[in-house]
PDB file of C-alpha atoms and ligand atoms in Angstrom:
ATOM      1  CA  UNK T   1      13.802  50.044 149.829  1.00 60.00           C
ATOM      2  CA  UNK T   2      13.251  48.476 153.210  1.00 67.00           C
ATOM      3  CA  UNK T   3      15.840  47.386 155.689  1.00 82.00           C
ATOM      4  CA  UNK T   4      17.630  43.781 154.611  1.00 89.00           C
ATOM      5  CA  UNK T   5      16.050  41.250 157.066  1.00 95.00           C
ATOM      6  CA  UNK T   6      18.074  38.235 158.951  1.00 98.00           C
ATOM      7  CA  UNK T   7      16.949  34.959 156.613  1.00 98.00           C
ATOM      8  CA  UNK T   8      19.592  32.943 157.535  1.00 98.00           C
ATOM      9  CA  UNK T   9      22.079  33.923 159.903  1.00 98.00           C
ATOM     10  CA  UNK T  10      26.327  34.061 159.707  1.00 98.00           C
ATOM     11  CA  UNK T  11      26.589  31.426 162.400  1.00 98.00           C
ATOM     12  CA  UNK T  12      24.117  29.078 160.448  1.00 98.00           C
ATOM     13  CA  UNK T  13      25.871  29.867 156.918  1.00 98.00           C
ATOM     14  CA  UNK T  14      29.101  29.135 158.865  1.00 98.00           C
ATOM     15  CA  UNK T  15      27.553  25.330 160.418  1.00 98.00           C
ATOM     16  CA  UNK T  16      26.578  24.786 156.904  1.00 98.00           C
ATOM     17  CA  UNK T  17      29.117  25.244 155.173  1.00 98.00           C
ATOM     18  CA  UNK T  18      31.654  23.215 157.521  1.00 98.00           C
ATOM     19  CA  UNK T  19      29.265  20.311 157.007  1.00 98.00           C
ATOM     20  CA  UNK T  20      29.100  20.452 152.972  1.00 98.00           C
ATOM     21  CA  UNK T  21      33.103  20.761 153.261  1.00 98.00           C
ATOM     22  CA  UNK T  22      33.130  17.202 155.770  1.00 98.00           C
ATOM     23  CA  UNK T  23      30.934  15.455 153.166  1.00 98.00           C
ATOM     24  CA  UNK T  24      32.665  16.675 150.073  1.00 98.00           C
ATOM     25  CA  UNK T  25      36.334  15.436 151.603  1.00 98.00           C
ATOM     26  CA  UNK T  26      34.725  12.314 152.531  1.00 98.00           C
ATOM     27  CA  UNK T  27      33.521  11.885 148.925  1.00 98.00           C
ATOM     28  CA  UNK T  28      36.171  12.873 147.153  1.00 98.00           C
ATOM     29  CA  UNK T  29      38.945  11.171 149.804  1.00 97.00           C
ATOM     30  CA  UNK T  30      41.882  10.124 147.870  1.00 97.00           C
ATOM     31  CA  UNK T  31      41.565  12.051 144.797  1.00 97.00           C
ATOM     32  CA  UNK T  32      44.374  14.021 143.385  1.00 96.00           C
ATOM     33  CA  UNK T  33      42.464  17.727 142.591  1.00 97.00           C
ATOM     34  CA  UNK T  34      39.303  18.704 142.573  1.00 98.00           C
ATOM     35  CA  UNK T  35      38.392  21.928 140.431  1.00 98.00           C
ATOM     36  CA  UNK T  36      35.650  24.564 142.055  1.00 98.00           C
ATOM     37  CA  UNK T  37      34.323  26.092 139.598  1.00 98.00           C
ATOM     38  CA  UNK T  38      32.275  29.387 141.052  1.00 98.00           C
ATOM     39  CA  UNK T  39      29.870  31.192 139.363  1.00 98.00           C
ATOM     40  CA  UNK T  40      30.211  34.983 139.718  1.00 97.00           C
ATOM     41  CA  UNK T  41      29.807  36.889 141.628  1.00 95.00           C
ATOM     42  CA  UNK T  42      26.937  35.766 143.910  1.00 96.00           C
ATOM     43  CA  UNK T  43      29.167  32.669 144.688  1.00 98.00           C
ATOM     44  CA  UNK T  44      32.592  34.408 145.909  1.00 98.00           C
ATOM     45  CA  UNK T  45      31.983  34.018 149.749  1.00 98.00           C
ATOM     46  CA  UNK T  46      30.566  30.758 149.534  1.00 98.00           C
ATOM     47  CA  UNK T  47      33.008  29.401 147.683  1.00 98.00           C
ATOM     48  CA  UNK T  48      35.724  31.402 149.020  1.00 98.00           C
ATOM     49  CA  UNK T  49      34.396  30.087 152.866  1.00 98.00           C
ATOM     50  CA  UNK T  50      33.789  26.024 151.614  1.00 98.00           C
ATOM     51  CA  UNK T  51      37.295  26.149 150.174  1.00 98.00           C
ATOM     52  CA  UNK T  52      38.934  27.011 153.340  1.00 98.00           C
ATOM     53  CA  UNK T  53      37.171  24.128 155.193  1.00 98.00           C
ATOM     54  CA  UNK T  54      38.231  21.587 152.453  1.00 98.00           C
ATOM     55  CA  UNK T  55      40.846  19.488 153.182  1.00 98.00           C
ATOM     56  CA  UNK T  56      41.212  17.478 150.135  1.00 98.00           C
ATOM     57  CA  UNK T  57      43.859  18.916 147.410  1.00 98.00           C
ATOM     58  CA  UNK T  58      41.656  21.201 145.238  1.00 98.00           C
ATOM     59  CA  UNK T  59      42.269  24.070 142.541  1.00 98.00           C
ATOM     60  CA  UNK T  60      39.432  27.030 142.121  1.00 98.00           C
ATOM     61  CA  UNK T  61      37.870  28.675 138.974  1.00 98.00           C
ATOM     62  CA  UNK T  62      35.405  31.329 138.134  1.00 98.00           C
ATOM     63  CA  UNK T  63      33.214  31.613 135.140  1.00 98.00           C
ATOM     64  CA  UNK T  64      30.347  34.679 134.434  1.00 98.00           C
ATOM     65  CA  UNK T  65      27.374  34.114 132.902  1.00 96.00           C
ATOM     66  CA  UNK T  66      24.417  36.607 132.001  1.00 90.00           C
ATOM     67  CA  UNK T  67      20.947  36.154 131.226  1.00 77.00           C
ATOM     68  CA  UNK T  68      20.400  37.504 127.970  1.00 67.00           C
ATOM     69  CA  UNK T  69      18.816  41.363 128.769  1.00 58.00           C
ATOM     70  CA  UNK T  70      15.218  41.424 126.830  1.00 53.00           C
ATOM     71  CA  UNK T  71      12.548  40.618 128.909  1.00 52.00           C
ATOM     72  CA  UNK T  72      11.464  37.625 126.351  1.00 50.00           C
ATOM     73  CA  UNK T  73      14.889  35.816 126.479  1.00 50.00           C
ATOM     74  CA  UNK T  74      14.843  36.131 130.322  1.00 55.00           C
ATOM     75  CA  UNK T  75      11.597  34.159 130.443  1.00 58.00           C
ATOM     76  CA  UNK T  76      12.615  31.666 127.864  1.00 64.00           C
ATOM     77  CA  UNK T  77      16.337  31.125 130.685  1.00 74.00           C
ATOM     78  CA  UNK T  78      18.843  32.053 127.612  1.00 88.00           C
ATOM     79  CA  UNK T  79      21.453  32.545 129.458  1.00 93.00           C
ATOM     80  CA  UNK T  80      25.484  33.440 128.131  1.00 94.00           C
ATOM     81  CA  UNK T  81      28.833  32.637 128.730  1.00 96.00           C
ATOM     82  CA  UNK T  82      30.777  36.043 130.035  1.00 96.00           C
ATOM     83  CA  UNK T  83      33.822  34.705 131.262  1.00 97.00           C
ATOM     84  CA  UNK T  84      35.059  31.074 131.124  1.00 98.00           C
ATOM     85  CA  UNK T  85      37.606  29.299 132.868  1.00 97.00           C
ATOM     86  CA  UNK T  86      40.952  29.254 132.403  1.00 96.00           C
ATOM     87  CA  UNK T  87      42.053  25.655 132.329  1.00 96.00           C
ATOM     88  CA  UNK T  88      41.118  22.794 130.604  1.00 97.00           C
ATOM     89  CA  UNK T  89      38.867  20.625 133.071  1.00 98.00           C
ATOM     90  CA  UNK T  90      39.078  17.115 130.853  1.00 98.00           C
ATOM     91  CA  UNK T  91      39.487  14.176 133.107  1.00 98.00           C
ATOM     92  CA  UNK T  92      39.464  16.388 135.890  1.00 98.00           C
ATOM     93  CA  UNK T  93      36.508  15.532 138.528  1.00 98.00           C
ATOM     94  CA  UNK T  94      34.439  19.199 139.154  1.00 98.00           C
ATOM     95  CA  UNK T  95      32.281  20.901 141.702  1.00 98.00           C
ATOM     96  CA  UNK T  96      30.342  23.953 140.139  1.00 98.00           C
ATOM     97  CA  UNK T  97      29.462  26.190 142.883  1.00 98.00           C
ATOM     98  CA  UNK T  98      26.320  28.295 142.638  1.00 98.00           C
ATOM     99  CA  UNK T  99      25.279  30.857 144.857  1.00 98.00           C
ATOM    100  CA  UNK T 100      21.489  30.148 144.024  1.00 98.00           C
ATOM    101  CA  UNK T 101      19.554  27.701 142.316  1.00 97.00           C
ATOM    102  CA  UNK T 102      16.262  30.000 141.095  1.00 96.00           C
ATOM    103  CA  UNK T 103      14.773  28.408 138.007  1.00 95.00           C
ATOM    104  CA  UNK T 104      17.366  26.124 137.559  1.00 96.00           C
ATOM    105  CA  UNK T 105      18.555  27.513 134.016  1.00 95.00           C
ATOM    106  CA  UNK T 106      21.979  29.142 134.708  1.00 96.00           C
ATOM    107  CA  UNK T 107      22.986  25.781 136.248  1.00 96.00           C
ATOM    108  CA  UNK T 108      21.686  23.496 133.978  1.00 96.00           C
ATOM    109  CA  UNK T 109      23.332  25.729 130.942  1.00 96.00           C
ATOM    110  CA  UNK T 110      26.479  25.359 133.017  1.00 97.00           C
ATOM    111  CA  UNK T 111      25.947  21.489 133.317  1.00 97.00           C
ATOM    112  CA  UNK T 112      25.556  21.153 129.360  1.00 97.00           C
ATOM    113  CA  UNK T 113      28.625  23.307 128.524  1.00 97.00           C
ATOM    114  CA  UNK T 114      31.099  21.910 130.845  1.00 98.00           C
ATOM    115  CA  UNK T 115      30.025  17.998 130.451  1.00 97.00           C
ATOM    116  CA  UNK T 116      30.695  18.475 126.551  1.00 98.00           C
ATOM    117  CA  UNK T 117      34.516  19.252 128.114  1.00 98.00           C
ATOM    118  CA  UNK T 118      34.431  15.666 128.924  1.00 98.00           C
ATOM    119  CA  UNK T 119      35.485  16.022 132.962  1.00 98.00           C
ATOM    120  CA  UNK T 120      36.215  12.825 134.986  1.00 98.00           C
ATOM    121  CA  UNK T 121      32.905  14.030 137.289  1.00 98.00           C
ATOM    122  CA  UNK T 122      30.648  16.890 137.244  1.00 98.00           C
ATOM    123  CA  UNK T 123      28.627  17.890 140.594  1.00 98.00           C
ATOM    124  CA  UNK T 124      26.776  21.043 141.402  1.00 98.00           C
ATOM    125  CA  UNK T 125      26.448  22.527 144.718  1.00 98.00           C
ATOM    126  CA  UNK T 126      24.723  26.030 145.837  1.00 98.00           C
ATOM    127  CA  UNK T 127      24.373  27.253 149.045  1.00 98.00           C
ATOM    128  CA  UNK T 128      20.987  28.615 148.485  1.00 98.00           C
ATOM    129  CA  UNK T 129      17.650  27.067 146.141  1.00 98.00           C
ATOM    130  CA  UNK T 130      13.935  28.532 145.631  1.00 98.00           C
ATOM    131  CA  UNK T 131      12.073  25.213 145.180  1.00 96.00           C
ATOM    132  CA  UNK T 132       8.839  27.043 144.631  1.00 95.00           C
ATOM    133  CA  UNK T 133      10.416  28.901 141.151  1.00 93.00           C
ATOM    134  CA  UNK T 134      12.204  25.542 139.826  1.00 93.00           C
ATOM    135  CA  UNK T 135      11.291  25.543 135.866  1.00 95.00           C
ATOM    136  CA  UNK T 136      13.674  23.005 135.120  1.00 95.00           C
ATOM    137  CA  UNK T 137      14.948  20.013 136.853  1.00 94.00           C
ATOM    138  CA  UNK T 138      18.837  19.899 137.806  1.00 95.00           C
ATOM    139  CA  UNK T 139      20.692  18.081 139.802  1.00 96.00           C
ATOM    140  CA  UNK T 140      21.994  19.134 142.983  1.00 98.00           C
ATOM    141  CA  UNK T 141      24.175  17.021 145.025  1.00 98.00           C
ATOM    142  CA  UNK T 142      24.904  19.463 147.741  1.00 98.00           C
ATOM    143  CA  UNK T 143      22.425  21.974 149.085  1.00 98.00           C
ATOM    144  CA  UNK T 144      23.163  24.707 151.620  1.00 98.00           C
ATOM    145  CA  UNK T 145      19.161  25.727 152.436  1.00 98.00           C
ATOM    146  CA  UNK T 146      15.921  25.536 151.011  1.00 98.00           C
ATOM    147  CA  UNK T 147      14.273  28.999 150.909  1.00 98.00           C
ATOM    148  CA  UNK T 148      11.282  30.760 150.048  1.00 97.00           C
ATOM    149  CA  UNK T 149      10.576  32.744 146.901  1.00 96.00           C
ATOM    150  CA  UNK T 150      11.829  35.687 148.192  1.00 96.00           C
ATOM    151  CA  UNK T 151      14.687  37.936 146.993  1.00 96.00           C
ATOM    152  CA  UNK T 152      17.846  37.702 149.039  1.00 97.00           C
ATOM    153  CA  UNK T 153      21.203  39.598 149.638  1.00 97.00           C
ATOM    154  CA  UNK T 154      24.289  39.128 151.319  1.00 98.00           C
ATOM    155  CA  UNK T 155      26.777  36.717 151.549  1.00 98.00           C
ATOM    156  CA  UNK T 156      27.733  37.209 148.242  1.00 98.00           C
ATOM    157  CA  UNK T 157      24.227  37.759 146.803  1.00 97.00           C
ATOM    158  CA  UNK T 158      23.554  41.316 146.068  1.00 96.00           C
ATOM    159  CA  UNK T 159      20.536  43.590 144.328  1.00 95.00           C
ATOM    160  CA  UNK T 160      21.825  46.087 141.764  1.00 93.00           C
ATOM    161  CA  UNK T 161      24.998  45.606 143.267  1.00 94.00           C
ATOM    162  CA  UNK T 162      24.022  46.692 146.510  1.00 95.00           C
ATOM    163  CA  UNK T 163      24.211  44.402 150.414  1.00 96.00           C
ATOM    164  CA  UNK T 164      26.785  42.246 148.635  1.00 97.00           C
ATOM    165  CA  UNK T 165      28.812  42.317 151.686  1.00 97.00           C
ATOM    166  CA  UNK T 166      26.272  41.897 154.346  1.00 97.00           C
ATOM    167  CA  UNK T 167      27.432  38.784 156.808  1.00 98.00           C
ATOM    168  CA  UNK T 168      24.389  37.080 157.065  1.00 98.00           C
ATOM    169  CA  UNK T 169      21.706  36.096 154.285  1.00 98.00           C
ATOM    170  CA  UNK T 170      18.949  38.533 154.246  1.00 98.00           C
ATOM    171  CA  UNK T 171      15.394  39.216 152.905  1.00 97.00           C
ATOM    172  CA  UNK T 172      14.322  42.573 151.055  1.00 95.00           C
ATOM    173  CA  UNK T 173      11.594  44.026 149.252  1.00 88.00           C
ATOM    174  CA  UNK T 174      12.682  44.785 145.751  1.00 75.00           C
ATOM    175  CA  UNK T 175      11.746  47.990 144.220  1.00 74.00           C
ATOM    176  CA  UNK T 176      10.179  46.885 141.082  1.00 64.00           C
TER     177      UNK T 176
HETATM  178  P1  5GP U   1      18.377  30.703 137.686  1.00 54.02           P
HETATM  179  O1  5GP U   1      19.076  30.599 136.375  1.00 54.02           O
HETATM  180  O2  5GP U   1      18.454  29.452 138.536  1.00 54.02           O
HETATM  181  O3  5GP U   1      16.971  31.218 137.541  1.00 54.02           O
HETATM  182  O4  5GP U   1      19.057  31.889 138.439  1.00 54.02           O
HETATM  183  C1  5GP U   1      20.217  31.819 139.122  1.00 54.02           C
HETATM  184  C2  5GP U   1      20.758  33.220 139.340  1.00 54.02           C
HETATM  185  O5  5GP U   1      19.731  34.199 139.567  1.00 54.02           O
HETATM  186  C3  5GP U   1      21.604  33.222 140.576  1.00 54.02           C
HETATM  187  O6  5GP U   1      22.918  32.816 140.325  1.00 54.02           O
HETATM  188  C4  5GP U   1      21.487  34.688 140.996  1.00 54.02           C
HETATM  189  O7  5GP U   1      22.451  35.441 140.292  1.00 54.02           O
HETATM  190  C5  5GP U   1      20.120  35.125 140.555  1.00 54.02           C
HETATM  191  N1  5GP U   1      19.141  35.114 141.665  1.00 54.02           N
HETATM  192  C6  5GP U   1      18.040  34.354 141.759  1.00 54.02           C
HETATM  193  N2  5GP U   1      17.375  34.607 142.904  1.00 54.02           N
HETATM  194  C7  5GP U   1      18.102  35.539 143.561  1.00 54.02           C
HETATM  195  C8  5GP U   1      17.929  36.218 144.818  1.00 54.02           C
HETATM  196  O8  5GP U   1      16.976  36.023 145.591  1.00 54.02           O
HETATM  197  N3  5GP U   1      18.881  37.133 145.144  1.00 54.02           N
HETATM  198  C9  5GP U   1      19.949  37.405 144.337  1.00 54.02           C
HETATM  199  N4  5GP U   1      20.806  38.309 144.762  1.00 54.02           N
HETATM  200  N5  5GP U   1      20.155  36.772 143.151  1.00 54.02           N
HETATM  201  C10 5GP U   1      19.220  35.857 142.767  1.00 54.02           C
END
């Protein structure tokens, strides 16, 4: 495998993510809780980073989710509930935080499962999306960086578990 290249650096992650956390207190000012929910395990820096610069009251959550392992199912974007959260998000207003929006599956069978929990206000927010390999249309209302289909680690984001920890967002060549 080659050496992880700099996409997007720590100090431009860091700019970022201080100016998602202005907009989303701004948004939500007033408001008694918000719930993050983050999807693991890409989205544990990210989130764990954009709740530290939040200001408004807020609790946080993690779910799993899996793409179901055959190679058919992973075309056709089945994707499972591994974990769930533990509370009950009704009447509560909701950020789910992604790490990456890819085809847009995992986040729009998040959207579907938690809206049926009736919450006072769903939004989505990732730090990262691959326009170029959307195959479904989902909303997101707060967007870190566009980037191109390429595979990235770091910051959370790792390949077979490896570079999770890397500081800044970089580009590799996966060995297929
Ligand atoms: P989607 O359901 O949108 O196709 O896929 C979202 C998930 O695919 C992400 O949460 C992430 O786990 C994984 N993924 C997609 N592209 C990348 C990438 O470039 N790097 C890593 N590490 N994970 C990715």
């Amino acid at each position: 495998m080659e050496t992880p290249e700099v996409l997007i650096s720590r100090e431009r992650i860091a700019e970022r993510v201080n100016e998602l956390a202005t907009r989303i207190d701004a948004d939500y000012d007033g408001i008694a809780e918000l719930v993050l929910i983050g999807v693991l395990k890409g989205s544990f820096m990210f989130l764990s980073d954009l709740a530290r610069a939040l200001t408004i009251p807020h609790r946080i959550e993690f779910i799993a989710v899996s793409s179901y392992g055959d190679e058919e199912s992973i075309h056709s974007g089945a994707v499972r509930l591994i974990m769930d959260v533990r509370h009950a998000i009704e009447g509560k207003h909701v950020i789910v935080v992604e790490d990456i929006v890819d085809t847009g599956h995992t986040i729009s069978y998040l959207l579907r499962l938690l809206a049926a929990r009736q919450p006072a206000s769903i939004k989505t927010i990732t730090l990262l999306r691959k326009p170029d390999r959307a195959e479904v249309d989902v909303p997101v209302d707060y967007l870190g960086f566009d980037i191109p289909d390429v595979w990235v680690v770091g910051y959370g984001l790792d390949y077979a578990e490896r570079h999770r920890t890397l500081p800044d967002i970089c580009e590799i060549e996966p060995v297929s």
